Coordinates of C-alpha atoms in Angstrom, one line a residue:
A19 CA 105.5 126.9 -98.3
A20 CA 107.0 130.1 -97.0
P21 CA 105.2 131.6 -93.9
Q22 CA 102.8 134.4 -94.6
L23 CA 103.7 137.6 -92.8
S24 CA 100.9 139.9 -91.6
P25 CA 101.1 143.4 -93.0
D26 CA 100.7 144.5 -89.4
D27 CA 103.7 142.6 -88.1
P28 CA 105.4 145.3 -85.9
F29 CA 108.9 144.1 -86.8
I30 CA 108.4 143.7 -90.6
K31 CA 110.9 145.6 -92.6
P32 CA 109.7 147.8 -95.4
M33 CA 110.4 146.5 -98.9
Q34 CA 113.5 148.0 -100.5
S35 CA 113.2 149.7 -103.9
P36 CA 114.7 147.8 -106.9
P37 CA 118.3 148.7 -107.4
S38 CA 118.9 151.3 -110.0
V39 CA 122.4 150.2 -110.5
S40 CA 124.1 146.9 -111.1
P41 CA 124.3 144.9 -107.8
G42 CA 127.9 144.4 -108.5
I43 CA 128.7 148.1 -107.9
Q44 CA 126.3 148.7 -105.0
R45 CA 127.6 149.2 -101.5
R46 CA 127.8 145.9 -99.7
H47 CA 126.4 147.1 -96.4
T48 CA 123.5 149.4 -97.5
L49 CA 121.4 150.2 -94.5
P50 CA 117.6 149.8 -94.7
A51 CA 115.8 153.2 -95.2
S52 CA 113.5 152.4 -92.2
E53 CA 113.6 149.6 -89.7
V54 CA 111.8 148.8 -86.5
R55 CA 113.4 146.2 -84.2
P56 CA 114.0 145.4 -80.5
L57 CA 116.8 147.4 -78.8
N58 CA 119.9 146.0 -77.3
T59 CA 122.6 147.3 -74.9
Q60 CA 124.6 148.6 -77.8
D61 CA 121.7 151.1 -78.4
A62 CA 121.8 152.3 -74.8
I63 CA 123.8 155.5 -75.3
S64 CA 121.7 156.6 -78.3
V65 CA 118.5 155.9 -76.3
F66 CA 119.7 157.9 -73.4
E67 CA 120.8 160.9 -75.5
I68 CA 117.3 161.1 -77.1
E69 CA 115.6 160.6 -73.7
R70 CA 117.7 163.2 -71.9
E71 CA 117.1 165.9 -74.6
A72 CA 113.3 165.1 -74.7
F73 CA 112.7 165.1 -70.9
I74 CA 115.3 167.3 -69.2
S75 CA 114.1 170.5 -71.0
V76 CA 110.5 169.8 -70.1
S77 CA 110.5 168.3 -66.6
G78 CA 114.1 168.3 -65.5
E79 CA 114.0 164.5 -64.9
C80 CA 114.7 161.5 -67.1
P81 CA 112.4 158.5 -66.7
L82 CA 115.5 156.2 -67.0
H83 CA 119.1 157.0 -66.3
L84 CA 121.8 155.4 -68.5
D85 CA 122.5 152.5 -66.1
E86 CA 118.7 151.8 -65.9
V87 CA 118.4 151.8 -69.7
R88 CA 121.2 149.2 -69.9
H89 CA 119.5 147.3 -67.0
F90 CA 116.2 146.9 -68.8
L91 CA 117.8 146.2 -72.2
T92 CA 119.8 143.4 -70.6
L93 CA 116.9 141.9 -68.7
C94 CA 114.0 142.3 -71.2
P95 CA 115.1 143.6 -74.6
E96 CA 112.1 141.9 -76.1
L97 CA 109.9 144.6 -74.4
S98 CA 111.7 147.4 -76.2
M99 CA 111.2 148.7 -79.7
G100 CA 113.4 151.1 -81.7
W101 CA 112.6 152.9 -84.9
F102 CA 115.8 153.4 -87.1
E103 CA 116.2 155.6 -90.2
E104 CA 119.3 154.6 -92.2
G105 CA 120.8 153.0 -89.1
R106 CA 120.1 156.0 -86.8
L107 CA 117.8 155.6 -83.8
V108 CA 114.9 158.2 -84.2
A109 CA 112.3 156.9 -81.7
F110 CA 112.0 154.2 -79.1
I111 CA 110.0 152.6 -76.3
I112 CA 111.3 150.7 -73.3
G113 CA 109.1 148.4 -71.2
S114 CA 109.4 145.8 -68.5
L115 CA 107.0 143.3 -66.8
W116 CA 105.1 144.2 -63.6
D117 CA 103.0 141.9 -61.4
Q118 CA 100.7 144.3 -59.4
D119 CA 97.5 146.2 -60.2
R120 CA 99.1 149.6 -59.7
L121 CA 102.6 150.9 -60.2
T122 CA 104.8 151.5 -57.1
T123 CA 108.2 152.9 -56.7
E124 CA 109.7 149.5 -57.2
A125 CA 108.2 149.4 -60.7
L126 CA 110.7 152.0 -61.8
T127 CA 113.7 149.6 -61.5
L128 CA 112.3 146.1 -61.3
H129 CA 111.4 143.6 -64.1
K130 CA 109.0 140.9 -62.9
P131 CA 109.3 138.0 -65.4
C132 CA 106.1 136.3 -64.2
G133 CA 104.1 139.5 -64.4
S134 CA 101.2 140.0 -66.9
T135 CA 101.4 143.8 -67.1
V136 CA 103.9 145.7 -69.3
H137 CA 105.1 148.8 -67.7
I138 CA 106.0 151.3 -70.4
H139 CA 108.8 153.3 -68.9
V140 CA 109.5 155.7 -71.7
L141 CA 108.5 156.7 -75.3
A142 CA 110.7 159.3 -76.9
V143 CA 111.4 160.7 -80.3
H144 CA 114.6 162.4 -81.5
R145 CA 114.1 166.2 -81.7
T146 CA 114.6 166.4 -85.5
F147 CA 111.9 163.8 -86.1
R148 CA 109.1 165.2 -83.9
Q149 CA 105.8 166.5 -85.3
Q150 CA 105.9 163.7 -87.9
G151 CA 103.6 161.3 -86.2
K152 CA 106.4 158.9 -85.3
G153 CA 105.4 158.7 -81.6
P154 CA 101.8 157.5 -82.1
I155 CA 102.9 155.1 -84.9
L156 CA 105.6 153.5 -82.8
M157 CA 103.2 153.2 -79.9
W158 CA 100.6 151.5 -82.2
R159 CA 103.2 149.0 -83.4
Y160 CA 104.3 148.3 -79.9
L161 CA 100.8 147.6 -78.7
Q162 CA 100.2 145.3 -81.7
Y163 CA 103.4 143.5 -80.8
L164 CA 102.3 143.0 -77.1
R165 CA 99.2 141.2 -78.4
C166 CA 101.6 138.5 -79.7
L167 CA 102.9 137.9 -76.2
P168 CA 100.6 135.2 -74.7
N169 CA 101.0 136.1 -71.0
V170 CA 100.6 139.9 -71.4
R171 CA 97.2 141.2 -70.3
R172 CA 97.6 144.9 -70.2
A173 CA 100.0 147.8 -70.6
V174 CA 100.4 150.6 -68.0
L175 CA 102.3 153.9 -67.9
M176 CA 102.6 157.0 -65.8
C177 CA 102.7 160.5 -67.4
E178 CA 102.4 164.1 -66.5
D179 CA 98.9 165.5 -67.0
F180 CA 99.7 167.4 -70.2
L181 CA 100.4 164.1 -71.9
I182 CA 97.1 162.5 -71.1
P183 CA 95.4 163.5 -74.4
F184 CA 98.4 162.1 -76.4
Y185 CA 98.1 158.7 -74.8
R186 CA 94.3 158.7 -74.9
K187 CA 94.6 158.9 -78.7
S188 CA 96.5 155.6 -78.6
G189 CA 93.7 154.0 -76.6
F190 CA 94.9 154.4 -73.0
K191 CA 92.5 155.1 -70.2
V192 CA 93.0 156.9 -67.0
L193 CA 93.5 154.7 -63.9
G194 CA 93.9 157.6 -61.5
R195 CA 96.7 159.4 -59.7
C196 CA 99.9 157.5 -59.6
A197 CA 101.4 156.7 -56.2
I198 CA 104.9 157.5 -57.6
T199 CA 106.4 161.0 -57.3
V200 CA 109.7 162.1 -58.7
A201 CA 111.2 165.2 -57.1
N202 CA 108.2 167.7 -57.3
L203 CA 106.5 165.9 -60.2
T204 CA 103.2 164.0 -59.9
F205 CA 101.8 161.7 -62.4
T206 CA 98.6 160.1 -63.7
E207 CA 98.5 156.3 -64.3
M208 CA 97.0 155.1 -67.5
W209 CA 96.3 151.6 -68.9
Y210 CA 95.6 149.8 -72.1
P211 CA 93.9 146.3 -72.3
I212 CA 95.8 143.6 -74.1
S213 CA 93.7 140.6 -73.0
G214 CA 90.7 139.5 -75.0
H215 CA 92.7 139.5 -78.3
A216 CA 92.9 135.7 -78.8
Y217 CA 91.4 136.1 -82.3
M218 CA 94.0 138.8 -83.0
R219 CA 96.7 136.4 -81.9
R220 CA 95.5 133.6 -84.1
N221 CA 95.3 135.8 -87.2
T222 CA 98.4 137.9 -87.1
G223 CA 101.1 135.2 -87.0
C224 CA 101.5 135.4 -83.3
V225 CA 102.7 132.2 -81.6

């Protein structure tokens, strides 16, 4: 029997509408209207362009520079997630594994394969797709996906204080002031529990 996919599968592709014309005269490479998938190094430039526009105008700093985007998409692409509309990247998350209770400067550039904490480096949405709820939806799908990873116990991130309410709505809780500073910017560290979801793992097709 064919495997049953959960409707909450973070990477499930939406059903396509029935073709209105004969398949023989359709374009052969029609792109899906909407798709969520892990990112790869070929997506790095699109990722960085969205990130640069989103962050430079607000804080003057990017969470990840282009070489760091490529670095994490090479080491741990499975901890990234991109939302594409007709083949165009419109929102993304990039994460890596960390192995300490709190973030340190090394967490900005290192991936610790044996860690049980996912450090979410960046969530960004293309400027023309903001104010549509895509950021919270993508974060929800990402957190659902992390529950499928057997060794992951929690997710952490650092953000400027004005973003705390945004992440609280996604279920994150404040850990305290972050030890990391970038230029003159200070951050709050937040966390989300992933452990304790064994029932969820058994009932959402997670291996």
